[in-house]
PDB file of C-alpha atoms in Angstrom:
ATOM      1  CA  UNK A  29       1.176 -30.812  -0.040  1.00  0.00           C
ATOM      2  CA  UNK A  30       2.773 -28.080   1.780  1.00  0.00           C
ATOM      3  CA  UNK A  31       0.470 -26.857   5.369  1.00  0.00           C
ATOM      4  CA  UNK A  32       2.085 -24.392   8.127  1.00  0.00           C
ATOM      5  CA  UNK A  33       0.540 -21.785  10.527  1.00  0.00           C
ATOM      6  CA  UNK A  34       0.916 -18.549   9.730  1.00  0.00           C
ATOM      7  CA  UNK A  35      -0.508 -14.768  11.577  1.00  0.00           C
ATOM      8  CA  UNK A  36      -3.389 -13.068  10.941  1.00  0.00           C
ATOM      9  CA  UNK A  37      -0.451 -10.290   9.658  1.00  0.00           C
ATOM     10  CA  UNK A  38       0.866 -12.373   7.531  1.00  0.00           C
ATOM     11  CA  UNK A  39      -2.930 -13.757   6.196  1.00  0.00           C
ATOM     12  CA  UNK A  40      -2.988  -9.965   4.797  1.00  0.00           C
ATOM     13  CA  UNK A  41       0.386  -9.918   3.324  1.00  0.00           C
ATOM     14  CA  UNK A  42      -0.370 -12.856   1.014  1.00  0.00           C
ATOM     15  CA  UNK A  43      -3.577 -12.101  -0.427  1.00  0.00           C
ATOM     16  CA  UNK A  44      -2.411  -8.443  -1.085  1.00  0.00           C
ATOM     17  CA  UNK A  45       0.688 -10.010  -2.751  1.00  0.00           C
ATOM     18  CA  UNK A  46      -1.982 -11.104  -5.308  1.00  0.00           C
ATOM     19  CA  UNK A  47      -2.156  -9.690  -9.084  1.00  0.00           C
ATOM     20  CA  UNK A  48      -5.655  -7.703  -9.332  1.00  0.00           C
ATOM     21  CA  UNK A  49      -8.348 -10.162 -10.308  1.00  0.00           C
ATOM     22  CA  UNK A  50      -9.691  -9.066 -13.315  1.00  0.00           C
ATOM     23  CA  UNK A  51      -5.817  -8.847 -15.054  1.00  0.00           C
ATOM     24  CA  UNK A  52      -5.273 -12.662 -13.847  1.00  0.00           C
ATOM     25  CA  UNK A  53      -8.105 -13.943 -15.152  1.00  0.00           C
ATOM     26  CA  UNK A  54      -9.279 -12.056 -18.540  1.00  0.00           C
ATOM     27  CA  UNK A  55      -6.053 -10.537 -19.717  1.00  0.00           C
ATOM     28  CA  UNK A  56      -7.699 -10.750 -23.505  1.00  0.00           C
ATOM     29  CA  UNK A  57     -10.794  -8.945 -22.862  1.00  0.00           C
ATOM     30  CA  UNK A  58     -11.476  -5.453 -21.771  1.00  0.00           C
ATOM     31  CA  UNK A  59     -12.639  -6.241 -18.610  1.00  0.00           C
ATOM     32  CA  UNK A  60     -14.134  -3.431 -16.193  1.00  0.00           C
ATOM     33  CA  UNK A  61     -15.417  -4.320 -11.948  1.00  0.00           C
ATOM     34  CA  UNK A  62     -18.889  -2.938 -12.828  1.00  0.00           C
ATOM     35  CA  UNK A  63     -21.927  -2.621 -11.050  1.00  0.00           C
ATOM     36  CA  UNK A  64     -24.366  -5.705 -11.603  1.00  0.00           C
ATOM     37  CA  UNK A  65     -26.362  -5.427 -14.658  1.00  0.00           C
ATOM     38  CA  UNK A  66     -30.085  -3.575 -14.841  1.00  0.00           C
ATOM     39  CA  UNK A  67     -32.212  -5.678 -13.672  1.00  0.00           C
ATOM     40  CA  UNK A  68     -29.956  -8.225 -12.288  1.00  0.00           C
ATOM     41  CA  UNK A  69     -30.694  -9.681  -8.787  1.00  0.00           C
ATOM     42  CA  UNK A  70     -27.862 -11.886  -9.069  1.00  0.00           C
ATOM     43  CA  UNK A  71     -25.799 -10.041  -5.909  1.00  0.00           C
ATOM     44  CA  UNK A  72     -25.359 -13.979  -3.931  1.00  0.00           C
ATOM     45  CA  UNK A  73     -21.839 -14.927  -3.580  1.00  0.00           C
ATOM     46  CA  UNK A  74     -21.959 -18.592  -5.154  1.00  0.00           C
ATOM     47  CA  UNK A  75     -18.373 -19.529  -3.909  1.00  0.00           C
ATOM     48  CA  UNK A  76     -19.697 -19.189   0.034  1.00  0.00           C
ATOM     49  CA  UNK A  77     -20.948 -22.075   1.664  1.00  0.00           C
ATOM     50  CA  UNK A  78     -23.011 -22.206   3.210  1.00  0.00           C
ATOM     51  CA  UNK A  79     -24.579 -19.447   3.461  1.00  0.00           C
ATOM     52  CA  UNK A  80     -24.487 -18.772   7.081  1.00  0.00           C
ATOM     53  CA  UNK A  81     -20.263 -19.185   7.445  1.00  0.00           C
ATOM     54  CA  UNK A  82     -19.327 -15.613   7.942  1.00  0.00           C
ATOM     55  CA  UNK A  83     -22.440 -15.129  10.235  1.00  0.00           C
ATOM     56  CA  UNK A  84     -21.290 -14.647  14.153  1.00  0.00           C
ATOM     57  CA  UNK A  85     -24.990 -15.687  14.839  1.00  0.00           C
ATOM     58  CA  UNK A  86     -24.452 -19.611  13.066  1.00  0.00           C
ATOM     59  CA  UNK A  87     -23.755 -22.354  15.108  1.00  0.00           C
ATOM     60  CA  UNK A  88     -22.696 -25.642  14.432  1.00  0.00           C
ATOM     61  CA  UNK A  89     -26.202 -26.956  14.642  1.00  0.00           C
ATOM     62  CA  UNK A  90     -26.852 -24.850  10.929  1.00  0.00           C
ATOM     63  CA  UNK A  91     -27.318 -27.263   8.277  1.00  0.00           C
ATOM     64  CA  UNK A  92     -27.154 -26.751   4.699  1.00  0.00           C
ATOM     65  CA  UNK A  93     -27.806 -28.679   1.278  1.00  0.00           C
ATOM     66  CA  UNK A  94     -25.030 -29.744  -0.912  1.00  0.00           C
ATOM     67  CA  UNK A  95     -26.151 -29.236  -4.761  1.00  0.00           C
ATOM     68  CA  UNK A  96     -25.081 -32.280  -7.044  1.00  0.00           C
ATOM     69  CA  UNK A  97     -23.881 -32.276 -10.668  1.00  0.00           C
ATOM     70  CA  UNK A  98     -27.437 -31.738 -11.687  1.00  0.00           C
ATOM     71  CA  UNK A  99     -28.277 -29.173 -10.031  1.00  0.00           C
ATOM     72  CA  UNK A 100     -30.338 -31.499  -7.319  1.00  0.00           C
ATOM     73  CA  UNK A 101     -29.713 -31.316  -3.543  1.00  0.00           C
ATOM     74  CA  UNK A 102     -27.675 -34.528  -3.383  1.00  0.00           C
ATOM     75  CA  UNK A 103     -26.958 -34.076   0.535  1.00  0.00           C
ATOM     76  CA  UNK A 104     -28.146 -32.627   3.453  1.00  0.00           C
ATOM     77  CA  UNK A 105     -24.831 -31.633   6.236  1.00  0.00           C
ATOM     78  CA  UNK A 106     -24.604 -30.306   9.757  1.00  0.00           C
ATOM     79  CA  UNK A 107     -21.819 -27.475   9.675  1.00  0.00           C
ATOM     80  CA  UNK A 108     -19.383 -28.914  12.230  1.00  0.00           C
ATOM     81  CA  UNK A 109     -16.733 -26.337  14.124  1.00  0.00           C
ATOM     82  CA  UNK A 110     -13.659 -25.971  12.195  1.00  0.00           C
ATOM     83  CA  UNK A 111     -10.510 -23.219  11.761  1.00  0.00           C
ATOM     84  CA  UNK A 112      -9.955 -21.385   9.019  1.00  0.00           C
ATOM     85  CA  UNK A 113      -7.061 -22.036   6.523  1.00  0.00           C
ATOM     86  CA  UNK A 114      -5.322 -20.030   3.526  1.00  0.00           C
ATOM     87  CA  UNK A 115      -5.554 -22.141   0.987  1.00  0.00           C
ATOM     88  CA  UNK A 116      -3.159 -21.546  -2.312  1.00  0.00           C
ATOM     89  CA  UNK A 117      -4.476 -22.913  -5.205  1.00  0.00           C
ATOM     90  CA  UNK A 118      -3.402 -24.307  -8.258  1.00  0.00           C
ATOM     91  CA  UNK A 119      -3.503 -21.371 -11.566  1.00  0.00           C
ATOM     92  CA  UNK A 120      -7.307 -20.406 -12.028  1.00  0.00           C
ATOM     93  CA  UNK A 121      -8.622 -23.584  -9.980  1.00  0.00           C
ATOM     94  CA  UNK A 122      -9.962 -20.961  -7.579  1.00  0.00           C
ATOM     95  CA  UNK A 123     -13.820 -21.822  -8.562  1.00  0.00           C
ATOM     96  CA  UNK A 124     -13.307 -25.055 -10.079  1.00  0.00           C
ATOM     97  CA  UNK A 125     -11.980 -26.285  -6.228  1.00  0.00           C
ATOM     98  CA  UNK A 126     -14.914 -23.888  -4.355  1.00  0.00           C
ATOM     99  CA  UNK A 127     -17.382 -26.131  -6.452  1.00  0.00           C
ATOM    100  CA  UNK A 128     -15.745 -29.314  -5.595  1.00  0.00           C
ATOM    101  CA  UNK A 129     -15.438 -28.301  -1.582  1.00  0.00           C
ATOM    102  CA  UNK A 130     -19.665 -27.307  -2.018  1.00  0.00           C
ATOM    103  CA  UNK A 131     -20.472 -30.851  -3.413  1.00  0.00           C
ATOM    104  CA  UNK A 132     -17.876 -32.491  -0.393  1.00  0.00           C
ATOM    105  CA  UNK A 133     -19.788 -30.489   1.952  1.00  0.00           C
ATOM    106  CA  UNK A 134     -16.539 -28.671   3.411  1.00  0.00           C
ATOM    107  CA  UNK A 135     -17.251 -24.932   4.471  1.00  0.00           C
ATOM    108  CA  UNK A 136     -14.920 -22.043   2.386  1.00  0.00           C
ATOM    109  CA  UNK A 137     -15.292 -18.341   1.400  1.00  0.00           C
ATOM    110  CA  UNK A 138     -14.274 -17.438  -1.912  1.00  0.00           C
ATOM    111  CA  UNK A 139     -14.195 -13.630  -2.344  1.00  0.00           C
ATOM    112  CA  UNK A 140     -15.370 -12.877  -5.999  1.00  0.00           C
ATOM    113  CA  UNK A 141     -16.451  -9.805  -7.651  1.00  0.00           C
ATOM    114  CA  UNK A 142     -18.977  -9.314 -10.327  1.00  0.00           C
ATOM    115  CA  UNK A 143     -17.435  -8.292 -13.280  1.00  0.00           C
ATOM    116  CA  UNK A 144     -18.282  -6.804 -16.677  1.00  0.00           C
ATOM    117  CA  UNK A 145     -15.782  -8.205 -20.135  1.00  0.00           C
ATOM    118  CA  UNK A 146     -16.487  -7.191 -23.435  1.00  0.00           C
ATOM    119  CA  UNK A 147     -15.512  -9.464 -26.392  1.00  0.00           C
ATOM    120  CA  UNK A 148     -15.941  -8.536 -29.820  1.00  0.00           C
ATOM    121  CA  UNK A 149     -18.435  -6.268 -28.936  1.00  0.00           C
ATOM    122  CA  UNK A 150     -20.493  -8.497 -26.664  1.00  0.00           C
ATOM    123  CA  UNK A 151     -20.446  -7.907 -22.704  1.00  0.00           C
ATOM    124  CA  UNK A 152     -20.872 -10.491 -20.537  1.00  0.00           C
ATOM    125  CA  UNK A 153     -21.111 -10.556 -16.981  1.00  0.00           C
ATOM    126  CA  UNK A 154     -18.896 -12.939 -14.513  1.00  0.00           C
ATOM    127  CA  UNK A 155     -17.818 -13.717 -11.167  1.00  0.00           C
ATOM    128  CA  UNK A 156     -13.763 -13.344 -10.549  1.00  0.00           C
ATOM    129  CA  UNK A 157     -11.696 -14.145  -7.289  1.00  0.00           C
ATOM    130  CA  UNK A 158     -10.483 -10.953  -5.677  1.00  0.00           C
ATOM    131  CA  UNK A 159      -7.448 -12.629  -4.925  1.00  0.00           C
ATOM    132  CA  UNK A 160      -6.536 -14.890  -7.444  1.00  0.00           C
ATOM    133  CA  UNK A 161      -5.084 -18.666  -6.127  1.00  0.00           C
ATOM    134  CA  UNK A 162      -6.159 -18.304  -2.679  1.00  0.00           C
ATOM    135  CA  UNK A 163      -9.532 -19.196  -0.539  1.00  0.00           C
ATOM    136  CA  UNK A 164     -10.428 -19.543   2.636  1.00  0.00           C
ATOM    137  CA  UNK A 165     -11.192 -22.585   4.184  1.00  0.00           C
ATOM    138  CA  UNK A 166     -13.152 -23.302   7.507  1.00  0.00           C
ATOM    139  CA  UNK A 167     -12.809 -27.016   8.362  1.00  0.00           C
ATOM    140  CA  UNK A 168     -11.592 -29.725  10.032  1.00  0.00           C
ATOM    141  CA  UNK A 169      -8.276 -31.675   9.560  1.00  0.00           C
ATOM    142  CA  UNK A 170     -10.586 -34.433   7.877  1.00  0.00           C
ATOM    143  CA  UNK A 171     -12.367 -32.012   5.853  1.00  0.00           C
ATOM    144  CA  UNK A 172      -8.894 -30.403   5.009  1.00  0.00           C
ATOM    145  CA  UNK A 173      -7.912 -33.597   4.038  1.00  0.00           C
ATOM    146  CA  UNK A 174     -10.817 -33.843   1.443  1.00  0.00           C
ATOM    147  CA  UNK A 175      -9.993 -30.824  -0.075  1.00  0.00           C
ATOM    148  CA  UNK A 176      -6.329 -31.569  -0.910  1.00  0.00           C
ATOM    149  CA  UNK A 177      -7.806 -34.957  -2.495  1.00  0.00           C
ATOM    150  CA  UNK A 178      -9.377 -32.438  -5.077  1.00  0.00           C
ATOM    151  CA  UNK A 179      -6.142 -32.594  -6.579  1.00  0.00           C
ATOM    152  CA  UNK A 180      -6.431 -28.371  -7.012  1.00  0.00           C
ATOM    153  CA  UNK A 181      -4.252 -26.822  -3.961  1.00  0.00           C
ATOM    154  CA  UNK A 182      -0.602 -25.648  -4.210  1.00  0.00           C
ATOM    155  CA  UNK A 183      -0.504 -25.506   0.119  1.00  0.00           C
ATOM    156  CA  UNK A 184      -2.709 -24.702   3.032  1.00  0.00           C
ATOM    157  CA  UNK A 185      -1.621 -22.182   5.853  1.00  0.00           C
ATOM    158  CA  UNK A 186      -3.610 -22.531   9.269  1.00  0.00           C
ATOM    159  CA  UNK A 187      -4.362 -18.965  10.141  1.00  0.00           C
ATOM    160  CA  UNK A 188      -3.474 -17.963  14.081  1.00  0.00           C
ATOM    161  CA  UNK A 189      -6.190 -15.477  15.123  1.00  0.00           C
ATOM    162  CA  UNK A 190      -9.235 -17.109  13.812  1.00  0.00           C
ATOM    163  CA  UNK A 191     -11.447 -14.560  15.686  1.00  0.00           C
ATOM    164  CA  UNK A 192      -9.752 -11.604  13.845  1.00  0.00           C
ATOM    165  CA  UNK A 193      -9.987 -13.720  10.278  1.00  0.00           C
ATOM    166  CA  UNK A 194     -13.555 -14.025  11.066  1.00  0.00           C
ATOM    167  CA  UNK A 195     -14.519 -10.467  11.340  1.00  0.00           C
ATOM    168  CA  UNK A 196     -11.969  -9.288   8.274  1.00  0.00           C
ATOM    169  CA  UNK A 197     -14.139 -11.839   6.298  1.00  0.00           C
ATOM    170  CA  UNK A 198     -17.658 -10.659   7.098  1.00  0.00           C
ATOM    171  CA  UNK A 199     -16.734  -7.506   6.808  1.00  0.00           C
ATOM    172  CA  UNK A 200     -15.155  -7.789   3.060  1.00  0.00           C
ATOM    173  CA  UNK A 201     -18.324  -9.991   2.072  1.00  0.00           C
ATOM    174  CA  UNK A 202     -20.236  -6.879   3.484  1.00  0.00           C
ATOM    175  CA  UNK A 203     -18.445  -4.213   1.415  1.00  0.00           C
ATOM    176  CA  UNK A 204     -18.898  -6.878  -1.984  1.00  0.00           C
ATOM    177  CA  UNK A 205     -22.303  -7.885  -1.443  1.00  0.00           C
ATOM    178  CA  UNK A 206     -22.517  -3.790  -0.885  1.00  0.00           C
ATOM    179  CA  UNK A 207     -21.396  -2.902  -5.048  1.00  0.00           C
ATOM    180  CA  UNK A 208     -18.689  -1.368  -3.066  1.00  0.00           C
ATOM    181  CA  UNK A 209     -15.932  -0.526  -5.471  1.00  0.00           C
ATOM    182  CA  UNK A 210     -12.759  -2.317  -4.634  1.00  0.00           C
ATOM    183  CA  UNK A 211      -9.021  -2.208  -5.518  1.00  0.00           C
ATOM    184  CA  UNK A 212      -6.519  -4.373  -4.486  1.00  0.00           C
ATOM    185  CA  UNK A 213      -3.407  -2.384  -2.555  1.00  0.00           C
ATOM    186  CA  UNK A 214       0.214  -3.374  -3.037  1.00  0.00           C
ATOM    187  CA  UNK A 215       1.415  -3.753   0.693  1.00  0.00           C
ATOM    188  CA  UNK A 216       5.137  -3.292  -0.355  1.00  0.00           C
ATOM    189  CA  UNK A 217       6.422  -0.050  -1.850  1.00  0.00           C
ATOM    190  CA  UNK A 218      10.026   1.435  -3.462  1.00  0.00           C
ATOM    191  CA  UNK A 219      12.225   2.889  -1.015  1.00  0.00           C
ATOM    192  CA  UNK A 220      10.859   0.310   2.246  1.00  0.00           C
ATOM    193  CA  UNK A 221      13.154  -1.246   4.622  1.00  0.00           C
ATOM    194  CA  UNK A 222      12.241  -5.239   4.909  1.00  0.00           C
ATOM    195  CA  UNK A 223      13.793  -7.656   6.117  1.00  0.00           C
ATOM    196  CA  UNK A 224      13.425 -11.532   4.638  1.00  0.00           C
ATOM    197  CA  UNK A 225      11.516 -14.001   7.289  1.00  0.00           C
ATOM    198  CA  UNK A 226      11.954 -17.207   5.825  1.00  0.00           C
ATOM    199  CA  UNK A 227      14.042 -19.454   3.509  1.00  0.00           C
ATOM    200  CA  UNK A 228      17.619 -19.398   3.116  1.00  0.00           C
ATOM    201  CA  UNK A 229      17.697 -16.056   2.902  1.00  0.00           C
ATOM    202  CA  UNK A 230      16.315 -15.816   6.344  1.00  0.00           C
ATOM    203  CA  UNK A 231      17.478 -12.857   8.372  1.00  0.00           C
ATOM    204  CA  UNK A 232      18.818 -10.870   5.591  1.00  0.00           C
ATOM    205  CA  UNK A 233      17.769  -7.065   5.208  1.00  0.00           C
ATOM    206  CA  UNK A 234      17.280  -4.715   2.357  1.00  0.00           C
ATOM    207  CA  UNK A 235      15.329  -2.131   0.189  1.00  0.00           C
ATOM    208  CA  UNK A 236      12.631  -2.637  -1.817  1.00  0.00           C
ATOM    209  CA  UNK A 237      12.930  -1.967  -5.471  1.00  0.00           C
ATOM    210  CA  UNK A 238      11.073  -2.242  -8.550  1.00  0.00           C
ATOM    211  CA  UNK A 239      12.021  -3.348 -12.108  1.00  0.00           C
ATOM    212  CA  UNK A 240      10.017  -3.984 -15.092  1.00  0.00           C
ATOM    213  CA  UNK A 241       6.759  -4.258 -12.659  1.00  0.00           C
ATOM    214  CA  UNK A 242       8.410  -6.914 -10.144  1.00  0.00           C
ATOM    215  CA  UNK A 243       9.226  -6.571  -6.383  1.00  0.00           C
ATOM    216  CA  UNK A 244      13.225  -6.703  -5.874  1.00  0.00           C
ATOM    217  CA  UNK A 245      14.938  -6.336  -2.529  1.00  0.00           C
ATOM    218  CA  UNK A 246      18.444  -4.529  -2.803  1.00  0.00           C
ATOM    219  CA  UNK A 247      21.471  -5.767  -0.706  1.00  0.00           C
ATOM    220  CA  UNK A 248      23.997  -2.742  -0.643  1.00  0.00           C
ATOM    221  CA  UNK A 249      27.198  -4.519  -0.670  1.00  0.00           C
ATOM    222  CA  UNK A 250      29.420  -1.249  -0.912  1.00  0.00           C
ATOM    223  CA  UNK A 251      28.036   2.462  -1.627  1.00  0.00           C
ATOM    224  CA  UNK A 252      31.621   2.838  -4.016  1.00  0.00           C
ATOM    225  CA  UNK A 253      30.149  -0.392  -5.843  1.00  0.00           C
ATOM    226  CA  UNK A 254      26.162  -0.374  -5.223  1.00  0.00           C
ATOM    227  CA  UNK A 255      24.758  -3.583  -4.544  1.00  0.00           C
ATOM    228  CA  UNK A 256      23.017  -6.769  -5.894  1.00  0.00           C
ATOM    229  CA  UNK A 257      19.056  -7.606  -5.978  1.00  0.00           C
ATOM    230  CA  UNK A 258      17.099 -10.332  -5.931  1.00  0.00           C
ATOM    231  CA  UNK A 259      13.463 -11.178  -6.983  1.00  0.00           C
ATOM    232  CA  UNK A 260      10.833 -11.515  -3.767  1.00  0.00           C
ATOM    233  CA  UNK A 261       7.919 -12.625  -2.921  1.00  0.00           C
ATOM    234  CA  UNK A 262       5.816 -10.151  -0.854  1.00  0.00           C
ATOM    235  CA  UNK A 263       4.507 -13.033   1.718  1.00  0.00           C
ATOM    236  CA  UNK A 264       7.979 -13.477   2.705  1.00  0.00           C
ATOM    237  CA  UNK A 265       9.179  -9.989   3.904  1.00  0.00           C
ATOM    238  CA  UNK A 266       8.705  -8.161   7.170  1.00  0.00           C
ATOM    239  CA  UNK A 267       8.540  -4.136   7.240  1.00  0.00           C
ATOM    240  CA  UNK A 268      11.292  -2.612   9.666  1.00  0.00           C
TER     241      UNK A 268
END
């Protein structure tokens, strides 16, 4: 398991390096981010615990109960201070790992939308990560240390400015638990000067491209011969 500290700047540029959720996660169906449906009071993020995290007013005095397997309150735990990490999980182990941190008692925000699919003419309604693989974690090392047990996370980044985190967080629960209408941006466009910030291509400058719906950057070698390009991730890129 993989853990480094990484910028509040660079918090953004991972999670908007994300594919949109509903894409990642019901490519088969048509699948629209919809308004809840008639009647439904069912607006409470389940993936946030507890319930107090993103609320400036909590302290660590809060306590909260821990639902078992059944269903039953299995536990009773005192929120303890903690910082927050960006936690990369494994391929659609986003929930799967938010229930396993619940029943372990270690604090995390996953941001999920509501969303509407249609199969063979039925709809149903569902909850989908707004960024798939990644949730945010608010814990200790020890409780950090639980949650890579789970068996479920690619790497854990400890995020810099945990005040700034803090506020970006309540205020994107806000807009959701809102039916705000959201879309998720691509930070990195054709035509932008980057230059590469870590790896072994550390240093190393270029243009962004795109081909066949991936991010390239282009090294001009000579403007009589063009240049080459490589395939990058958007996490690892600083605009000039």
């Amino acid at each position: 398991m993989v853990t480094r500290v990484i910028s509040d700047r660079e918090v953004q540029m991972l999670i908007e390096s994300s594919p949109p959720a509903a894409s990642g996660h019901l490519a088969s169906s048509d699948v629209s981010v919809s308004r809840h449906p008639p009647g439904s009071m069912e607006t409470k993020n389940p993936y946030l615990f507890p319930d107090g995290l993103l609320n400036s007013l909590s302290t660590s005095d809060e306590t909260s109960e821990v639902a078992g397997p059944s269903g039953n309150c299995a536990a009773v735990v005192r929120a303890e201070p903690g910082q927050w990490f960006l936690v990369h999980t494994k391929p659609r182990q986003e929930k799967k790992l938010a229930e396993e941190l619940r029943k372990l008692g270690v604090p995390h925000y996953l941001p999920v939308t509501h969303c509407k699919s249609v199969t063979r003419g039925r709809s149903r309604y569902a909850w989908l990560p707004l960024f798939p693989s990644y949730l945010f974690l608010k814990a200790t090392n020890e409780q950090r240390l639980l949650a890579l047990k789970t068996n479920r996370i690619v790497a854990t980044h400890l995020v810099v400015d945990q005040e700034s985190l803090d506020r970006n967080l309540s205020d994107l629960a806000d807009l959701i638990e809102k039916d705000v209408p959201l879309r998720i941006e691509e930070r990195l466009v054709a035509g932008q000067e980057v230059e590469i910030i870590a790896g072994l291509l550390k240093g190393k400058r270029g243009t962004v491209i795109k081909r066949g719906g991936k991010t390239r950057l282009f090294l001009m070698i000579a403007e009589i011969l063009g240049g080459v390009s490589l395939e990058i991730e958007q996490h690892y890129v600083n605009l000039l």
